Each structure stands twice: as C-alpha cells, then as structure tokens.
Amino acid sequence: MKKEQVLNCQFSFWYPRFKSQTIRSIILPLPQNVIDYLLDDGTLVVSGREDLPTCSQEDDDDVEAEEVQWSDDENTTTLTAPEFPEFALKVQEAISALGGSVFPKLNWSAPRDAYWIAMNSSLKCKCISDIFLLLKSSDFVTRDFTQPFIHCNDDSPDPSLQYELVLRKWCELIPGAEFRCFVKENKLIGISQRDYTQYYEHIYKQKEEICRCIQEFFKKHIQYKFFDEDFVFDVYRDSWGRVWLIDFNPFGEVTDSLLFTWEEMLSGNNLKEEQSEAAAMEQDCPSFRCTNSNLTVQPSPYLSYRLPKDFVDLSTGEDVHKLIDLLKLKRNQQDNEES
C-alpha cells in the first residue's frame, strides 16, 4: 500500500467527484489550536455545552455542600474548557445547513469506537460539544492524526496534511444494509456484510440480488472513476433497492477486511468457494460473504474500546511486559501476606 493511495481516500479528495452518489456533507478545515486540543491527553473538558443541567432554588444548599475543596493546596487551579468561537460558529452553521443533526469524521476515520461515551450512545451530533466529545475519545481519530501512513511500504517522506472536520447529514442507516466492497485492478472481487457480528436473515435470503445491485452500481458509478485501481468502498442499500456510496478506504491492512482476510484479498485464493454455481460461472462475479446463522454471531469489535487499554492488552496477551508486571505484583502480594 502506497502513501498516495491513503491520500486519495481522504474525504475531500473523492467527495467532489462522487457527490451525487453519497450523503450530503460539509468540509471544514481544522485550525491548529483545535487539533492541539483534540490531541491533548489532559482531562476531557468539552466546551460549548448547550444542555447544562439546572437545579431548583431549594437544592442550592445541597449543591453548595457538595462543592467541597478537592485539595488543600491554595495553588490548585480549576480546569476550564477552551473556546473556539470562530470555528464553533462555522460548525453550528454547517449543522444547521445539514438539517440540525450530523455524523462527524476526519479525513479518513469516524469515531465509531467512541459511540458509547455519548449521552445518546450514538454518533448523532447536534452541537460542537457533541462532536468534540466523540473526537477526543476516539482511538480511530487519534490514529488519523498520528499514524495515517502506518501500513504504507514506500520510503517517500510523509506528505503534509490539511486536517479537516467532515460533517455529514445525519441519516438513520440500518446496519444490516451496509456492505464493504473490495476492488483490485479495477475489478470488484469481494463484498462483505459490514456488520458481520450479527445475523440478518434478509441478507442471507437476498444475497444474489444484493450482489447484483452493488455490481451494477459499481460498474455505473465507481469503476475506472476512482483515483486508484486497488481500493475499498462502503455502500448502503436502502429499502427501495437503491445503492448509496458511503466511503472509500485504502486497499490494505489499515482497512478492516471483515469476513475476508487480507491474504485472500491479495492472493485471490478461496474467493470463489462459497459462491453459487450460477455466480461462479460468471467471470466478473465477486465473492459475497455474510453471517449465515445465529450460531456465528459475535460480540461487537468496538466493545473493547470501553475498557482501559491496559485491561485489553492483559486479557488478549498482546503486551507480554504488562502480563509479567502483573504476575510480579501478584507474587509480591503473596509474599507480603505470608510474611
């Protein structure tokens, strides 16, 4: 995977070309002070709250009683939320222009891993504070800032980037109607159910029809029109059977291969095994994979982001050093108890 392929998948690169096939969106350049705030590891303080809690007069005494000093240090400072008035005004104007509710993302990634921290457990945002809360809490967004070319294999210097906040008109998309499509050498070689952790009966029963609709959409609107010949794109098929473009992603390990493996995608092996006889006879027919029964349902891959990273590393065994430290701590506790 080349750095140029990653650059070509930035939202602002492809949106003008495919604007008529996707959800209406507004792109705002991110000021450097906003980027610094989003990358700050300090206490999460969100500015611009519009839904501040109110309390009755009779509760004032209780509130004052709870406002105790947290420290005896007279130099203790109070954290205050940073303000970005000009940028906040642009964001609010964009939200209003898009109908009052938006779905936020950066150049590449959306904060899908942080949905749980929002008050509505959703990526639906109505003000800048909703957006900041999601962006500051997302590892996916942090990766956009700090490691956008992590899986690239070319030695060229990292190009300079203009980071952007993308606001997309909020639409109630059904997870069971989203699909990820893999394109190699400008040929659609694989389609995977996007929400592969769940079983959707309609996908299993209509997979040939779904595959046909996506193929037609690809040939009419995407093939030979994107900037690269190897890429991944996500689509949504609505209840009327129309297919909508959602996003583009690089063809490589930085993109989740879902029900495929990247070894299969790169080599082409095993892609035709699960196709019907009729589909297999068609040379250009892509491999289509979906969750076939309730027996194969899995937990959401985003659940691990609700836990501290140290806990996740220990539970999966990915960080050996943390596991060793834990065992040493346990041994020391046992020695202390025995003595």
CSV table of C-alpha atoms in Angstrom, one decimal, residues 172-330:
chain,number,residue,atom,x,y,z
A,172,GLU,CA,-30.8,6.6,10.1
A,173,LEU,CA,-28.9,3.9,8.4
A,174,ILE,CA,-29.8,0.3,9.2
A,175,PRO,CA,-26.6,-1.7,10.0
A,176,GLY,CA,-28.0,-4.7,8.1
A,177,ALA,CA,-28.0,-2.7,4.8
A,178,GLU,CA,-24.3,-1.7,4.8
A,179,PHE,CA,-21.7,-3.6,2.8
A,180,ARG,CA,-17.9,-3.3,2.2
A,181,CYS,CA,-16.6,-3.8,-1.3
A,182,PHE,CA,-13.1,-4.8,-2.3
A,183,VAL,CA,-11.7,-3.7,-5.7
A,184,LYS,CA,-8.4,-5.0,-7.2
A,185,GLU,CA,-7.2,-3.9,-10.6
A,186,ASN,CA,-10.5,-2.1,-11.1
A,187,LYS,CA,-12.4,-5.3,-10.7
A,188,LEU,CA,-14.9,-5.9,-7.8
A,189,ILE,CA,-13.6,-9.1,-6.2
A,190,GLY,CA,-15.4,-9.2,-2.9
A,191,ILE,CA,-18.4,-7.9,-1.0
A,192,SER,CA,-18.8,-8.4,2.8
A,193,GLN,CA,-21.6,-7.7,5.2
A,194,ARG,CA,-20.5,-4.6,7.1
A,195,ASP,CA,-22.0,-5.5,10.5
A,196,TYR,CA,-20.6,-9.1,10.4
A,197,THR,CA,-21.2,-9.6,14.2
A,198,GLN,CA,-25.0,-10.0,13.6
A,199,TYR,CA,-27.1,-12.4,11.5
A,200,TYR,CA,-29.6,-10.7,9.2
A,201,GLU,CA,-32.0,-13.1,7.5
A,202,HIS,CA,-32.8,-10.8,4.7
A,203,ILE,CA,-29.1,-10.6,3.6
A,204,TYR,CA,-28.8,-14.3,3.6
A,205,LYS,CA,-32.0,-14.8,1.5
A,206,GLN,CA,-31.4,-11.9,-0.9
A,207,LYS,CA,-27.6,-12.1,-1.2
A,208,GLU,CA,-27.7,-12.7,-5.0
A,209,GLU,CA,-30.0,-9.7,-5.6
A,210,ILE,CA,-27.9,-7.6,-3.2
A,211,CYS,CA,-24.7,-8.6,-5.1
A,212,ARG,CA,-26.3,-7.8,-8.4
A,213,CYS,CA,-27.4,-4.3,-7.3
A,214,ILE,CA,-23.9,-3.5,-5.9
A,215,GLN,CA,-22.2,-4.8,-9.1
A,216,GLU,CA,-24.5,-2.5,-11.2
A,217,PHE,CA,-23.7,0.5,-9.0
A,218,PHE,CA,-20.0,-0.2,-9.2
A,219,LYS,CA,-19.9,-0.5,-13.0
A,220,LYS,CA,-22.0,2.6,-13.5
A,221,HIS,CA,-20.6,5.0,-10.9
A,222,ILE,CA,-17.3,3.8,-9.5
A,223,GLN,CA,-15.3,1.6,-11.9
A,224,TYR,CA,-12.5,3.5,-13.6
A,225,LYS,CA,-13.6,6.7,-11.9
A,226,PHE,CA,-11.6,6.4,-8.7
A,227,PHE,CA,-8.0,7.6,-8.5
A,228,ASP,CA,-6.5,4.1,-8.0
A,229,GLU,CA,-7.2,0.7,-9.4
A,230,ASP,CA,-7.0,-1.0,-5.9
A,231,PHE,CA,-9.3,0.3,-3.2
A,232,VAL,CA,-12.2,-0.4,-0.9
A,233,PHE,CA,-15.5,1.3,-0.8
A,234,ASP,CA,-18.6,1.1,1.5
A,235,VAL,CA,-22.1,1.2,0.3
A,236,TYR,CA,-25.7,1.3,1.7
A,237,ARG,CA,-28.6,-0.3,0.0
A,238,ASP,CA,-31.9,1.3,1.0
A,239,SER,CA,-35.3,-0.2,1.3
A,240,TRP,CA,-36.1,0.8,-2.3
A,241,GLY,CA,-33.0,-1.1,-3.6
A,242,ARG,CA,-31.0,2.0,-4.4
A,243,VAL,CA,-27.3,1.8,-3.6
A,244,TRP,CA,-25.5,4.8,-2.0
A,245,LEU,CA,-21.8,5.4,-1.6
A,246,ILE,CA,-20.7,5.9,2.0
A,247,ASP,CA,-16.9,6.0,2.0
A,248,PHE,CA,-13.6,5.0,0.3
A,249,ASN,CA,-10.7,3.2,2.1
A,250,PRO,CA,-7.2,2.1,1.1
A,251,PHE,CA,-6.8,-1.5,-0.2
A,252,GLY,CA,-4.6,-2.8,2.7
A,253,GLU,CA,-4.3,-3.8,6.3
A,254,VAL,CA,-5.3,-0.4,7.6
A,255,THR,CA,-8.8,-1.3,6.4
A,256,ASP,CA,-10.9,-4.0,8.2
A,257,SER,CA,-11.3,-6.9,5.8
A,258,LEU,CA,-14.4,-8.1,7.8
A,259,LEU,CA,-15.4,-11.6,6.6
A,260,PHE,CA,-12.4,-11.9,4.3
A,261,THR,CA,-8.7,-12.0,5.1
A,262,TRP,CA,-6.1,-9.7,3.5
A,263,GLU,CA,-4.2,-12.8,2.4
A,264,GLU,CA,-7.3,-13.8,0.4
A,265,MET,CA,-7.7,-10.3,-1.0
A,266,LEU,CA,-4.1,-10.0,-2.1
A,267,SER,CA,-3.7,-13.5,-3.4
A,268,GLY,CA,-7.2,-14.1,-4.8
A,269,ASN,CA,-7.3,-17.6,-3.3
A,270,ASN,CA,-10.5,-19.1,-1.8
A,271,LEU,CA,-12.7,-16.2,-3.0
A,272,LYS,CA,-14.9,-18.3,-5.2
A,273,GLU,CA,-15.5,-21.2,-2.9
A,274,GLU,CA,-18.8,-20.0,-1.3
A,275,GLN,CA,-20.4,-18.8,-4.5
A,276,SER,CA,-23.4,-20.5,-6.0
A,277,GLU,CA,-22.9,-22.4,-9.3
A,278,ALA,CA,-24.5,-19.7,-11.3
A,279,ALA,CA,-22.4,-17.0,-9.8
A,280,ALA,CA,-19.2,-19.0,-10.1
A,281,MET,CA,-19.8,-19.3,-13.9
A,282,GLU,CA,-19.8,-15.5,-14.2
A,283,GLN,CA,-16.2,-14.4,-14.5
A,284,ASP,CA,-16.7,-11.0,-13.1
A,285,CYS,CA,-19.0,-12.0,-10.2
A,286,PRO,CA,-17.5,-11.0,-6.9
A,287,SER,CA,-17.3,-13.3,-3.8
A,288,PHE,CA,-20.2,-12.4,-1.4
A,289,ARG,CA,-19.9,-13.2,2.3
A,290,CYS,CA,-22.4,-12.7,5.1
A,291,THR,CA,-23.1,-14.1,8.5
A,292,ASN,CA,-25.0,-17.3,7.7
A,293,SER,CA,-26.7,-18.1,11.0
A,294,ASN,CA,-27.2,-17.0,14.6
A,295,LEU,CA,-24.6,-19.6,15.6
A,296,THR,CA,-21.9,-17.4,14.1
A,297,VAL,CA,-22.9,-14.1,15.8
A,298,GLN,CA,-20.0,-12.4,17.5
A,299,PRO,CA,-19.6,-9.5,20.0
A,300,SER,CA,-19.1,-6.1,18.6
A,301,PRO,CA,-15.4,-5.3,17.9
A,302,TYR,CA,-16.0,-1.9,19.4
A,303,LEU,CA,-16.7,-3.2,22.9
A,304,SER,CA,-13.0,-3.4,23.8
A,305,TYR,CA,-12.7,0.4,23.5
A,306,ARG,CA,-14.9,0.8,26.5
A,307,LEU,CA,-12.1,-0.6,28.7
A,308,PRO,CA,-8.7,0.9,29.6
A,309,LYS,CA,-6.1,-0.3,27.0
A,310,ASP,CA,-4.1,-1.9,29.8
A,311,PHE,CA,-7.0,-4.2,30.6
A,312,VAL,CA,-7.5,-5.1,26.9
A,313,ASP,CA,-3.8,-5.9,26.5
A,314,LEU,CA,-3.8,-8.1,29.5
A,315,SER,CA,-6.9,-10.0,28.5
A,316,THR,CA,-5.6,-10.7,25.0
A,317,GLY,CA,-2.0,-11.3,25.9
A,318,GLU,CA,-0.8,-8.7,23.4
A,319,ASP,CA,1.5,-7.0,25.8
A,320,VAL,CA,3.8,-9.5,27.4
A,321,HIS,CA,5.6,-7.0,29.6
A,322,LYS,CA,2.3,-5.9,31.2
A,323,LEU,CA,1.5,-9.5,31.9
A,324,ILE,CA,4.9,-10.1,33.5
A,325,ASP,CA,4.5,-7.0,35.7
A,326,LEU,CA,1.1,-8.2,36.8
A,327,LEU,CA,2.5,-11.6,37.8
A,328,LYS,CA,5.3,-10.0,39.7
A,329,LEU,CA,2.9,-7.8,41.5
A,330,LYS,CA,0.7,-10.8,42.4
